[in-house]
Short mmCIF file of C-alpha atoms in Angstrom, two decimals:
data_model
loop_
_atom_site.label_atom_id
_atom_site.label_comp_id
_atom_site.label_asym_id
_atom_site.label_seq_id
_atom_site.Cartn_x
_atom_site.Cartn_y
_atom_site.Cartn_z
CA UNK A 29 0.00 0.00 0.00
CA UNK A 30 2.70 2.44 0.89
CA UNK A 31 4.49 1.72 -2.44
CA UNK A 32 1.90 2.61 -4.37
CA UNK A 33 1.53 5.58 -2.13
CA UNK A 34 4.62 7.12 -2.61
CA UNK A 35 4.80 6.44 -6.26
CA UNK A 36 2.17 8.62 -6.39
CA UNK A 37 3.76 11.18 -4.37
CA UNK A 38 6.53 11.37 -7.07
CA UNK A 39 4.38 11.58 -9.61
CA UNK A 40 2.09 14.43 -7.76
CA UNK A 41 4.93 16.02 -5.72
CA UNK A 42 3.09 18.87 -3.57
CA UNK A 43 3.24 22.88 -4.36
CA UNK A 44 1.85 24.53 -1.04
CA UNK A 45 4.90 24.98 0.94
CA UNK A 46 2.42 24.46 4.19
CA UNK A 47 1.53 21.09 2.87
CA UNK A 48 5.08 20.09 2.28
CA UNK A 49 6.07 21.47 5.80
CA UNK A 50 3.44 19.14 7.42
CA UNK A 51 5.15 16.38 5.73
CA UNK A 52 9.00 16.92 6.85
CA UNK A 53 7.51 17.37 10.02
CA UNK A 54 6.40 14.06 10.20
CA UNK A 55 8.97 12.68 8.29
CA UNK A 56 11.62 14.62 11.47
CA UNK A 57 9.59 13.33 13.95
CA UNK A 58 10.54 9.04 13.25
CA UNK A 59 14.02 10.67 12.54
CA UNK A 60 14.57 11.88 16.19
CA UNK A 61 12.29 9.10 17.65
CA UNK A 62 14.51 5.63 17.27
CA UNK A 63 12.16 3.73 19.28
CA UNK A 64 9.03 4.84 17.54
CA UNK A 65 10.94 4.38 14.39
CA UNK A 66 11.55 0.87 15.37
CA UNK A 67 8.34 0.15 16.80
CA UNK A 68 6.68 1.70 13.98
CA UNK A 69 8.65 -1.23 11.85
CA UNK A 70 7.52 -3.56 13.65
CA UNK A 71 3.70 -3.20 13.56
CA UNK A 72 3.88 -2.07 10.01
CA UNK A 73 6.21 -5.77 9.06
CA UNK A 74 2.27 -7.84 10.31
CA UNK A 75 0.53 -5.08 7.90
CA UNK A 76 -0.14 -6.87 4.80
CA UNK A 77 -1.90 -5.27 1.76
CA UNK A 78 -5.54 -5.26 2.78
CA UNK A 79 -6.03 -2.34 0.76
CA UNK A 80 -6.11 -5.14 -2.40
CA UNK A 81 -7.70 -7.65 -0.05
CA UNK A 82 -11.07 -4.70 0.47
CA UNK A 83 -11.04 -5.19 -3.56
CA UNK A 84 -11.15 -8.72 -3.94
CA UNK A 85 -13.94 -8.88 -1.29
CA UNK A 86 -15.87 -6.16 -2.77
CA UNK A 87 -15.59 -8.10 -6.23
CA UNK A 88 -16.05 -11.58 -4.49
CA UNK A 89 -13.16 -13.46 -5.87
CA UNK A 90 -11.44 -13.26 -1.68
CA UNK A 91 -9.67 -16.22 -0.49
CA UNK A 92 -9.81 -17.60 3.28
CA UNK A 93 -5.75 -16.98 3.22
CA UNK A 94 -7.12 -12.75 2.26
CA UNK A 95 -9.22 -12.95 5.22
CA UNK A 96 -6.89 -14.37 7.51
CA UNK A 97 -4.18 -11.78 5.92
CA UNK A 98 -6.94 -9.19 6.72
CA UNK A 99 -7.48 -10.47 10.39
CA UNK A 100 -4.05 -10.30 11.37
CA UNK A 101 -3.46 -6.98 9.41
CA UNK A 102 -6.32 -5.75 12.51
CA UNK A 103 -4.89 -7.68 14.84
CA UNK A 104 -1.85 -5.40 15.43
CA UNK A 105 -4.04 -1.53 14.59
CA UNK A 106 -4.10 -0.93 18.38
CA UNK A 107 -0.89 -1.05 18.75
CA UNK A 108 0.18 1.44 15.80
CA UNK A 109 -2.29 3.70 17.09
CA UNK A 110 -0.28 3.60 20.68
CA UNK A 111 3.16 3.67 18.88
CA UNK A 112 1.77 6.69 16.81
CA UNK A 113 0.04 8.37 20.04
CA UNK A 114 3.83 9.00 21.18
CA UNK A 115 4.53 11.67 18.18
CA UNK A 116 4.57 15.38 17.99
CA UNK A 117 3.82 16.17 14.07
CA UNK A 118 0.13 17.19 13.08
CA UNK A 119 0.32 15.05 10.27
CA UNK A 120 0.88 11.92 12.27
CA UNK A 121 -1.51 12.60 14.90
CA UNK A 122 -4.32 13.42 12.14
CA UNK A 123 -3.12 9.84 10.65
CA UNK A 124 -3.78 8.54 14.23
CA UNK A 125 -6.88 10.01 14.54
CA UNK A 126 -7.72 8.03 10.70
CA UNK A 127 -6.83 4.69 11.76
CA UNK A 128 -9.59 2.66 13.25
CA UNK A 129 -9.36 -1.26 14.86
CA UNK A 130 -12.39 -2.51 13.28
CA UNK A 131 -13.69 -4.56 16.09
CA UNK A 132 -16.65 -5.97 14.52
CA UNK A 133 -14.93 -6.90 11.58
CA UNK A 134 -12.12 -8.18 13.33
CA UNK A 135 -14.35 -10.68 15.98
CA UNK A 136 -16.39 -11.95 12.60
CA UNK A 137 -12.73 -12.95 11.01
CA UNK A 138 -11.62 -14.43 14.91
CA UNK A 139 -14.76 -16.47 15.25
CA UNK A 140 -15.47 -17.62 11.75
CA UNK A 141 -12.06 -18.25 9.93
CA UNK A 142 -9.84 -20.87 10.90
CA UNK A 143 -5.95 -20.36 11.66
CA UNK A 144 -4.47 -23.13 9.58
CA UNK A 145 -2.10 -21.80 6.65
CA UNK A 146 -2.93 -22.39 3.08
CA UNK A 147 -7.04 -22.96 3.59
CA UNK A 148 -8.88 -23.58 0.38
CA UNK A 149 -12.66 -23.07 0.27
CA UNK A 150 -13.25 -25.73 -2.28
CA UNK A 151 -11.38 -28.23 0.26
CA UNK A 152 -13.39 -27.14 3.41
CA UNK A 153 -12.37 -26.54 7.04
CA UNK A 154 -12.26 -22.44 6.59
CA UNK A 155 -14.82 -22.53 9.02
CA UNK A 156 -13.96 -22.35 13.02
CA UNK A 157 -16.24 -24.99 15.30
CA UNK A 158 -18.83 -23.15 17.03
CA UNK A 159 -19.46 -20.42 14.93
CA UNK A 160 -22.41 -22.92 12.94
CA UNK A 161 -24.50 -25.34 14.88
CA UNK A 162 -25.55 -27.08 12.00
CA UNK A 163 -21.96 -27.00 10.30
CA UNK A 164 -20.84 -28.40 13.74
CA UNK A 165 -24.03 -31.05 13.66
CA UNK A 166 -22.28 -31.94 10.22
CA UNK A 167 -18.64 -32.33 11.05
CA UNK A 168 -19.39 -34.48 14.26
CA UNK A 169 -21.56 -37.03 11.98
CA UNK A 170 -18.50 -37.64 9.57
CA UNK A 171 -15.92 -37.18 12.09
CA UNK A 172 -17.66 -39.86 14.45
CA UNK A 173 -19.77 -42.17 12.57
CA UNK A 174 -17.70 -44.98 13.36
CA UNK A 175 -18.59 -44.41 16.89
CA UNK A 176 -22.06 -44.05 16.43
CA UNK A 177 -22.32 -47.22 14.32
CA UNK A 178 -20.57 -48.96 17.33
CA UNK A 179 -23.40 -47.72 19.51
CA UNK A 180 -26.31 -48.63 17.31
CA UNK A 181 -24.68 -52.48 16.94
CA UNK A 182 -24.51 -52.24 20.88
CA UNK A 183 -27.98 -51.14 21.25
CA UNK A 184 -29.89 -53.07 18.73
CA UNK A 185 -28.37 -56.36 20.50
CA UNK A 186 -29.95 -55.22 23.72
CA UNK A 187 -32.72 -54.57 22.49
CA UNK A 188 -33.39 -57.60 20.58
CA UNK A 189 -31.35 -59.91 22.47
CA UNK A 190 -30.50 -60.74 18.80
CA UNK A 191 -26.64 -61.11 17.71
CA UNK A 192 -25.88 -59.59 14.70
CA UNK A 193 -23.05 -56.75 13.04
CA UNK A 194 -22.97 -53.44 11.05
CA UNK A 195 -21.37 -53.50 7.70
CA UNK A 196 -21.22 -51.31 4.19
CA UNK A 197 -21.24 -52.43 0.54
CA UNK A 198 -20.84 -49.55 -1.65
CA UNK A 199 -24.22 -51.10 -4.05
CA UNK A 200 -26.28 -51.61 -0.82
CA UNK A 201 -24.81 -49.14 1.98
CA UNK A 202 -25.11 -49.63 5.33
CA UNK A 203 -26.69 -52.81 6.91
CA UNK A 204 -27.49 -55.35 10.01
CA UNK A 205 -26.08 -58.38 9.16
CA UNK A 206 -27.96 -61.68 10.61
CA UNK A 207 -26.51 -65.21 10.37
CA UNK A 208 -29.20 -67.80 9.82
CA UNK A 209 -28.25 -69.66 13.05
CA UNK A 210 -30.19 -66.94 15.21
CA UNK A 211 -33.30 -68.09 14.99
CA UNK A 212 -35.35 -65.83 17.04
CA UNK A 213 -38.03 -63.40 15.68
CA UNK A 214 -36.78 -60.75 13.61
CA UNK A 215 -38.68 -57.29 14.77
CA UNK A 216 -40.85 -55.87 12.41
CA UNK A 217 -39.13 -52.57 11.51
CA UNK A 218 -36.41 -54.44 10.15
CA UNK A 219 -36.54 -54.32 6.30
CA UNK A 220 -35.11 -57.34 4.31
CA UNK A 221 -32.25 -56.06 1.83
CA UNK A 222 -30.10 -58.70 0.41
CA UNK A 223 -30.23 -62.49 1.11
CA UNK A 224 -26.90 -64.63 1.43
CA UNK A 225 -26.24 -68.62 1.78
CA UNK A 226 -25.44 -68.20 5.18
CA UNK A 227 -27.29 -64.50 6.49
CA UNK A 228 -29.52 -62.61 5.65
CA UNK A 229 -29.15 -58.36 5.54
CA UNK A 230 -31.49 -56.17 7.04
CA UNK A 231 -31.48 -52.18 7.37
CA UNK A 232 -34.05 -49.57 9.93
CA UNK A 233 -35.19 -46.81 9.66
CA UNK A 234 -32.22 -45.37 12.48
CA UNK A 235 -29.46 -46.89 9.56
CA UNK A 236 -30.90 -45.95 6.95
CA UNK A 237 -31.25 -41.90 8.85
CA UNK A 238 -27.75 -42.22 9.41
CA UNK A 239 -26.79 -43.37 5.92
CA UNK A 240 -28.46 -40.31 4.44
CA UNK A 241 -26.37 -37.92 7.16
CA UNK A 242 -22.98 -39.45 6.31
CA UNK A 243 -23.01 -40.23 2.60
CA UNK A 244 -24.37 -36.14 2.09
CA UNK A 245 -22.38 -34.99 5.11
CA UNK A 246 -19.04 -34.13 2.75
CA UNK A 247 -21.30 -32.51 0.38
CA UNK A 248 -23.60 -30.64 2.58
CA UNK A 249 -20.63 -29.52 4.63
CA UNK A 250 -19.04 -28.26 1.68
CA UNK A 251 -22.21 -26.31 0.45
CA UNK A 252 -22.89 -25.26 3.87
CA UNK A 253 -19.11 -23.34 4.31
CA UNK A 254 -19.36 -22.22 0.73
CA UNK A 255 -22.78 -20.45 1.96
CA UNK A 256 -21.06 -19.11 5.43
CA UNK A 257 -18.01 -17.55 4.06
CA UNK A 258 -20.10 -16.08 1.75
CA UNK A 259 -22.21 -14.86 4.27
CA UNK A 260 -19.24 -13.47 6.09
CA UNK A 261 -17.76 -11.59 3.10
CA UNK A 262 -21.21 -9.95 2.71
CA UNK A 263 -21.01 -9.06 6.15
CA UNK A 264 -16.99 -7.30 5.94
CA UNK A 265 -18.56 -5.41 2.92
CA UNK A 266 -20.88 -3.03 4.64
CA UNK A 267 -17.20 -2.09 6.18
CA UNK A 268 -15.44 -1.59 2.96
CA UNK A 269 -15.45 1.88 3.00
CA UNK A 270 -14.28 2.89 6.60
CA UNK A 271 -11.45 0.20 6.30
CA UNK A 272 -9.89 1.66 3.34
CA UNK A 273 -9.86 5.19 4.90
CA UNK A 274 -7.81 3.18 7.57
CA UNK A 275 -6.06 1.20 4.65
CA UNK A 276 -4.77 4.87 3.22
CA UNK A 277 -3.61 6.45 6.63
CA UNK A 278 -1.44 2.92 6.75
CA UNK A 279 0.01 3.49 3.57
CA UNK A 280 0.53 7.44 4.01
CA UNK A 281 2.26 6.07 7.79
CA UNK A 282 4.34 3.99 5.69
CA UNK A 283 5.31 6.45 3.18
CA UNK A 284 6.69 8.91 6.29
CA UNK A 285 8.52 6.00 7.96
CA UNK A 286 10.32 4.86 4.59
CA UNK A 287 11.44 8.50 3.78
CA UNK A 288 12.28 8.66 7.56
CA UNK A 289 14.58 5.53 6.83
CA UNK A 290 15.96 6.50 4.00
CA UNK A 291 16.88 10.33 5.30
CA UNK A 292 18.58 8.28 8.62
CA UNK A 293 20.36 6.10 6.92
CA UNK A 294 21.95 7.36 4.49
CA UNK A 295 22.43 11.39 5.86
CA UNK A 296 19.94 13.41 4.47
CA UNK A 297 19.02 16.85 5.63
CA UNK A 298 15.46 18.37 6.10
CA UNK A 299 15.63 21.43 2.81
CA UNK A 300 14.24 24.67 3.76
CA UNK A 301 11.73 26.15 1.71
CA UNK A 302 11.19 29.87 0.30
CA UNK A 303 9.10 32.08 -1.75
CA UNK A 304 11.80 34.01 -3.02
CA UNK A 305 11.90 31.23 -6.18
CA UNK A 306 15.31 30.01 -5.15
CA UNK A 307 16.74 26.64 -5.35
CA UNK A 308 20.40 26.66 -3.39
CA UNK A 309 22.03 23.42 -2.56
CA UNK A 310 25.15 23.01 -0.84
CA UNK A 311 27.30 19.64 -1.33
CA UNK A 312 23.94 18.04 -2.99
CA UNK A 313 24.60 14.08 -3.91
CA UNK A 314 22.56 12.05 -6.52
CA UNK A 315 20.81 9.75 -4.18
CA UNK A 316 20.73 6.51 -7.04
CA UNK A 317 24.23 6.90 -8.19
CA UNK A 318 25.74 7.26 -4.78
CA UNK A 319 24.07 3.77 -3.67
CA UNK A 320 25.66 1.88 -6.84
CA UNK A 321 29.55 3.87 -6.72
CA UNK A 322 31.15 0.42 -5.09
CA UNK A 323 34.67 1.81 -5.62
CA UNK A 324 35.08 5.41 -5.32
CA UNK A 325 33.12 8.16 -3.45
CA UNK A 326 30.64 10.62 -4.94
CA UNK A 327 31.54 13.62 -5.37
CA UNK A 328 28.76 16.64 -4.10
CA UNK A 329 27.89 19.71 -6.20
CA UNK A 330 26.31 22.90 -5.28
CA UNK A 331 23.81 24.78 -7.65
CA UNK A 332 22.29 27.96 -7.14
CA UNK A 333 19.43 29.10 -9.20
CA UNK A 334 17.17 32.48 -9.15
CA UNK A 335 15.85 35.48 -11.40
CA UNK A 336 18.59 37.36 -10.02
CA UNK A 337 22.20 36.74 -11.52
CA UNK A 338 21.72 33.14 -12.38
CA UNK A 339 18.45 32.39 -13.77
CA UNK A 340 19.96 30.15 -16.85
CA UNK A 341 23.37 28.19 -15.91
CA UNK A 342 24.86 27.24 -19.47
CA UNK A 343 27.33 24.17 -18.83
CA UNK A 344 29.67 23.06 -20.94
CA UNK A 345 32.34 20.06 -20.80
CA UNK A 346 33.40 16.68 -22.26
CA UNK A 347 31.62 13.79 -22.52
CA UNK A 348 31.03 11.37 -19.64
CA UNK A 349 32.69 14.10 -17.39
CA UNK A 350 29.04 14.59 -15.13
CA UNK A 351 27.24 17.16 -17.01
CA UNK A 352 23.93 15.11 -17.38
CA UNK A 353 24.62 13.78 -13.46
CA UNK A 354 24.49 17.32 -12.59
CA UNK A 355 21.84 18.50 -14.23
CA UNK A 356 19.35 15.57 -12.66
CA UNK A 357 20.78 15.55 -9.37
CA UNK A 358 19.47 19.18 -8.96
CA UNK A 359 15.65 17.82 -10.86
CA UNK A 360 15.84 14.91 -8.54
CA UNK A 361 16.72 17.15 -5.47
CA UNK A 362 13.44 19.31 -5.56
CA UNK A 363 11.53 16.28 -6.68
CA UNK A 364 12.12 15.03 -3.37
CA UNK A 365 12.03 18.16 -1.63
CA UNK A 366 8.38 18.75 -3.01
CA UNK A 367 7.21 15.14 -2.23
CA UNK A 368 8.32 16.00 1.66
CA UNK A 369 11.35 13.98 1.42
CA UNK A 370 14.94 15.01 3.25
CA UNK A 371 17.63 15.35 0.16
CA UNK A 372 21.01 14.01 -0.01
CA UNK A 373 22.98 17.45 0.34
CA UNK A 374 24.61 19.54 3.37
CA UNK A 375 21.93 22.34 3.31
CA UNK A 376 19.43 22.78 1.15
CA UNK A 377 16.90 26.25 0.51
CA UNK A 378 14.28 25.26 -2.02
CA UNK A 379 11.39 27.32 -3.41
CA UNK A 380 8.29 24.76 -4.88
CA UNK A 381 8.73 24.95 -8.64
CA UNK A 382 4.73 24.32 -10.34
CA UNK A 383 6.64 21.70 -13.03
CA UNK A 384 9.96 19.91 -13.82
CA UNK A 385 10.67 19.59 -17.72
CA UNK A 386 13.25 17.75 -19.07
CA UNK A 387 15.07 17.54 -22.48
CA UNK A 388 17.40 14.84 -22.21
CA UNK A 389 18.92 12.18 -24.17
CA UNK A 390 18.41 11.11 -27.98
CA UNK A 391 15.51 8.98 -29.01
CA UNK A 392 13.41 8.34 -32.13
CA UNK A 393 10.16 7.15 -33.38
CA UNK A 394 10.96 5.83 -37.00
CA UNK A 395 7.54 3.80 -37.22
CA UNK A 396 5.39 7.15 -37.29
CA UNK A 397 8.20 9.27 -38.91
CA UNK A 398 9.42 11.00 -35.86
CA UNK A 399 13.16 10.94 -36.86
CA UNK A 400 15.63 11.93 -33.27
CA UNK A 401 15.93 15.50 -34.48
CA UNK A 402 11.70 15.77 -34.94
CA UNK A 403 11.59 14.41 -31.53
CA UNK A 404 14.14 16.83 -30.17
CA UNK A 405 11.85 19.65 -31.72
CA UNK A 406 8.58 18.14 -30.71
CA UNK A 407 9.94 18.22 -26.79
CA UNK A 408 11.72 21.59 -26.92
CA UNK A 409 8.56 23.69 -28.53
CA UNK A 410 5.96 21.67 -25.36
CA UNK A 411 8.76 22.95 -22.95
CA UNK A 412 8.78 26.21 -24.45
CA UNK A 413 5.11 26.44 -24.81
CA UNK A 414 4.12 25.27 -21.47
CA UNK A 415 6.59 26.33 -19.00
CA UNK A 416 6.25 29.62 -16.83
CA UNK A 417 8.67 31.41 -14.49
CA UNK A 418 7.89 28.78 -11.42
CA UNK A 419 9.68 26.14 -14.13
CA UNK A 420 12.36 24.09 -13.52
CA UNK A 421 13.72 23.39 -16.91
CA UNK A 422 16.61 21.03 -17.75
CA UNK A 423 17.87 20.67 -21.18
CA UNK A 424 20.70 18.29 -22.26
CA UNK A 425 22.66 19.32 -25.92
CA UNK A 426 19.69 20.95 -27.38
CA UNK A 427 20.57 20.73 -31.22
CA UNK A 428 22.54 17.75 -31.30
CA UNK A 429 20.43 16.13 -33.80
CA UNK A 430 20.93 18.22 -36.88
CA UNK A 431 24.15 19.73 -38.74
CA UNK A 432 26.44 22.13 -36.31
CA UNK A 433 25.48 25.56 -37.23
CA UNK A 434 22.36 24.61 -37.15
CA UNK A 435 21.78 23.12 -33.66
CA UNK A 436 24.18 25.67 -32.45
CA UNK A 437 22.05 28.46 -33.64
CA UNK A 438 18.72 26.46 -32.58
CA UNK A 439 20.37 26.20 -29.06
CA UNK A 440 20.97 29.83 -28.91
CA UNK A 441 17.82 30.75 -29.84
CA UNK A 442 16.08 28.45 -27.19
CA UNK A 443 18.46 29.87 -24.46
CA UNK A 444 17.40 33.64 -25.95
CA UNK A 445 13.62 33.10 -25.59
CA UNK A 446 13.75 31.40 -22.16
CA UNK A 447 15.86 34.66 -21.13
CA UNK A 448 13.15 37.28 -22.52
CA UNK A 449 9.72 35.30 -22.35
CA UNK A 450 9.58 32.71 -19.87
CA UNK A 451 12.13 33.59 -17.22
CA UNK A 452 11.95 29.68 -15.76
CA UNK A 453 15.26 28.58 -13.77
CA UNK A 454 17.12 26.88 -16.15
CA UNK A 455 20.04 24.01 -16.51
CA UNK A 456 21.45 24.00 -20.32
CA UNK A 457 24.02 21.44 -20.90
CA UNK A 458 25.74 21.47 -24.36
CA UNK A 459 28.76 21.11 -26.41
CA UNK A 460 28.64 24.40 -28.24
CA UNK A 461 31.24 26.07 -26.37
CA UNK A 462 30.56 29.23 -28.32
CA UNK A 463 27.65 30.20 -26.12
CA UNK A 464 29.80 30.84 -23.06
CA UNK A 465 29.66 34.27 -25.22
CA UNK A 466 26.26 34.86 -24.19
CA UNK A 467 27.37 35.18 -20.45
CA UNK A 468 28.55 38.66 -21.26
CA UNK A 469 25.19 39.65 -22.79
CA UNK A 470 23.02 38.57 -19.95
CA UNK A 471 23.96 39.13 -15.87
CA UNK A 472 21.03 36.36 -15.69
CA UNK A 473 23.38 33.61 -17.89
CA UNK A 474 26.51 32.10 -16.04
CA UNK A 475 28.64 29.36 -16.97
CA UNK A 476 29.62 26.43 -15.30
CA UNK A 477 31.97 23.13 -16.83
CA UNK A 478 33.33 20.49 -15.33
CA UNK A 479 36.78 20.61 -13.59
CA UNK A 480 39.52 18.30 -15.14
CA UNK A 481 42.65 17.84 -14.34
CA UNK A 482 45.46 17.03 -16.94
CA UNK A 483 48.40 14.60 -16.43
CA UNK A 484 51.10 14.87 -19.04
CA UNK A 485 48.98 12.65 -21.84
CA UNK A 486 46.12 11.89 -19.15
CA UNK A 487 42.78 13.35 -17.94
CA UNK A 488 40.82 12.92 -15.37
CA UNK A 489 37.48 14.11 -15.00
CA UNK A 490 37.13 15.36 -11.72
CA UNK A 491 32.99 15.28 -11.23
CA UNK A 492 32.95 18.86 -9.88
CA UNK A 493 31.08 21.60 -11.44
CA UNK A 494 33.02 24.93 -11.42
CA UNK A 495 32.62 28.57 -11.99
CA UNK A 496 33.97 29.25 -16.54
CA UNK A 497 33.36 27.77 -19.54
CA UNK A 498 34.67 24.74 -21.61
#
């Protein structure tokens, strides 16, 4: 549930700096709080995803393992609700205030589904003794007919003083057998049913009662759980609703807890946020690449973007020196900022951009004509059409996909309108080292490259963006 959360939560990040406030908050509060942190992991470990679980009962295709997934999922409510009743953020207490135990739901599920792993309806024995009289009646016929057989032999010899034994043919069924040599009278409500050399076979009404109740039993008891789990699902549905208002406060607690983890664990910092549309970052780290380096260190970046004196950062370099890194560290940064995240930096001062676009890489679509360069085109004219001055823009070697004057002037021209008309904060990575001109223009341009250092014959790139030009 909290996966699918916080997928959304990428995908939607938030905009209203008081909304994003009220989730750092929460997200600080399990990072100060160890135990609660802890605990919190616990509980949430015996959660599973009931959210799924409400579906399949609404649509009736729920298992007996769903509903004892669903029990236990209740089972351990209370006890988030205490862990939870420990924090300080509004958020979490308002989540708190969400979750509810369910107790009728949860009693139903304790009294009429058994415990055993792997139950299948079609099999039988989902049901708990007691919670059906007549299921019980059922199960104590099949389970004990041997018993009762005994019994009957014992008491029809009493009472007829007549020896004689219980057996079962599959053709006839159940029967008194009675050996010729016991020659006394033979009691009316015995019915003849099969005559041998040396017996003859009689059944009662009593045997013949008790044929009926054990041949169906299997089949009635089958029917009859079929009918009661039904009955039970029918019941849980009238609860759908409320339970997946709890299901959602799980997965938003979830969501606050893993980005709780994740800041902990591997040092992130709580951003700041402003309204003076400025995004400053101070030793930020790209939070993917930094978990996969096995061999070397990352190396942090800072960025500073505003209307002021660096609304457009031009940044040139080689190849495979971090330009691209760069450029979607900072996107990825205030991504996570706006979903209420901490951010892999030293400090961070971030004002909520209203969109993120992004111009990177070289693709095509040959089978409906789109050549790379069309689909270059086709991306740059949405991004200039639809971005404002709240933008974050990113744009990797606008141009590359055409001749060199060409591109280079197309480049220009794209860096030239975002500086007049849409004034968005801008990253523009190319190889045209020919518009480091444009810094002197424009106090809003400023370059950056990538430093390198130079060994006799050798280079090595050294991942840190500097102050100049390629």
């Amino acid at each position: 549930m909290g996966g699918r959360l916080l997928r959304k939560w990428l995908e939607a990040p938030l905009i209203r700096i008081a909304d994003i406030t009220r989730r750092q908050d929460a997200v600080e509060d399990f990072v100060l709080h160890e135990i609660m942190r802890q605990d919190t992991a616990d509980v949430l470990d015996r959660i599973y995803d009931f959210e799924r679980i409400l579906t399949r009962i609404e649509t009736g295709t729920v298992s007996p393992k769903d509903l004892v997934a669903l029990r236990e999922s209740l089972a351990v409510i209370p006890q988030l609700k205490q862990v939870l009743s420990g924090a300080s953020a509004d958020l979490l207490h308002s989540l708190n205030d969400r979750l509810q135990t369910h107790d009728d739901v949860y009693d139903l599920l304790c009294r009429g589904i058994k415990d055993e792993p792997g139950l299948v309806i079609r099999n039988g024995g989902v049901i708990r003794d007691g919670f059906s009289p007549e299921l019980d009646e059922i199960r104590s016929i099949a389970a004990n007919s041997h018993a009762f057989l005994q019994e009957l032999e014992e008491k029809e010899r009493e009472k007829t003083g007549i020896k004689m034994k219980i057996g079962y043919t599959k053709v006839f069924g159940y029967y008194f057998e009675i050996s010729h040599a016991n020659t006394k009278p033979i009691p009316d409500y015995y019915v003849r049913k099969q005559t041998l050399v040396n017996a003859e076979r009689y059944i009662t009404p009593e045997l013949k009662e008790f044929e009926v109740k054990v041949l169906t039993s299997q089949e009635r008891m089958l029917a009859l759980e079929y009918k009661l789990f039904g009955d039970i699902r029918r019941q849980i549905q009238g609860h759908i609703p409320a339970m997946q208002e709890t299901a959602r406060a799980i997965a938003c607690i979830d969501c606050l807890y893993s980005l709780a983890c994740a800041a902990y664990d591997n040092r992130y910092v709580r951003p700041s946020l402003n309204t003076k549309a400025t995004i400053s970052i101070k030793d930020g780290r790209h939070p993917i690449i930094e978990k996969y380096l096995k061999d070397e260190l990352f190396v942090p970046n800072d960025v500073t973007l505003n209307h002021e004196d660096h609304e457009i950062l031009v940044i040139t370099g080689p190849n495979m020196a971090g330009k691209s890194t760069y450029m979607r560290q900072v996107a990825v940064l205030v991504l996570m900022a706006q979903a209420g995240s901490f951010i892999p930096a030293k400090e961070g001062s971030i004002c909520p951009v209203d969109r993120i676009f992004t111009r990177i890489g070289a693709s095509d679509d040959i089978l409906t004509g789109q050549s790379t360069f069309m689909m270059e085109m086709k991306e740059v004219s949405y991004i200039l059409k639809h971005a404002t001055s709240r933008s974050l823009l990113i744009l990797d070697e606008i141009g590359r996909g055409t001749s060199t004057f060409d591109g280079m002037s197309i480049a220009r021209a794209v860096i030239e309108y975002c500086l007049k008309h849409i004034h968005a904060l801008t990253l523009f990575a190319t190889h045209y080292h020919e518009l480091i001109a444009m810094a002197d223009d424009s106090p809003k341009i400023k370059n950056y490259t990538v430093a390198v250092k130079e060994r006799g014959k050798n280079i090595k790139f050294l991942r840190r963006i500097i102050p100049g030009g390629a």
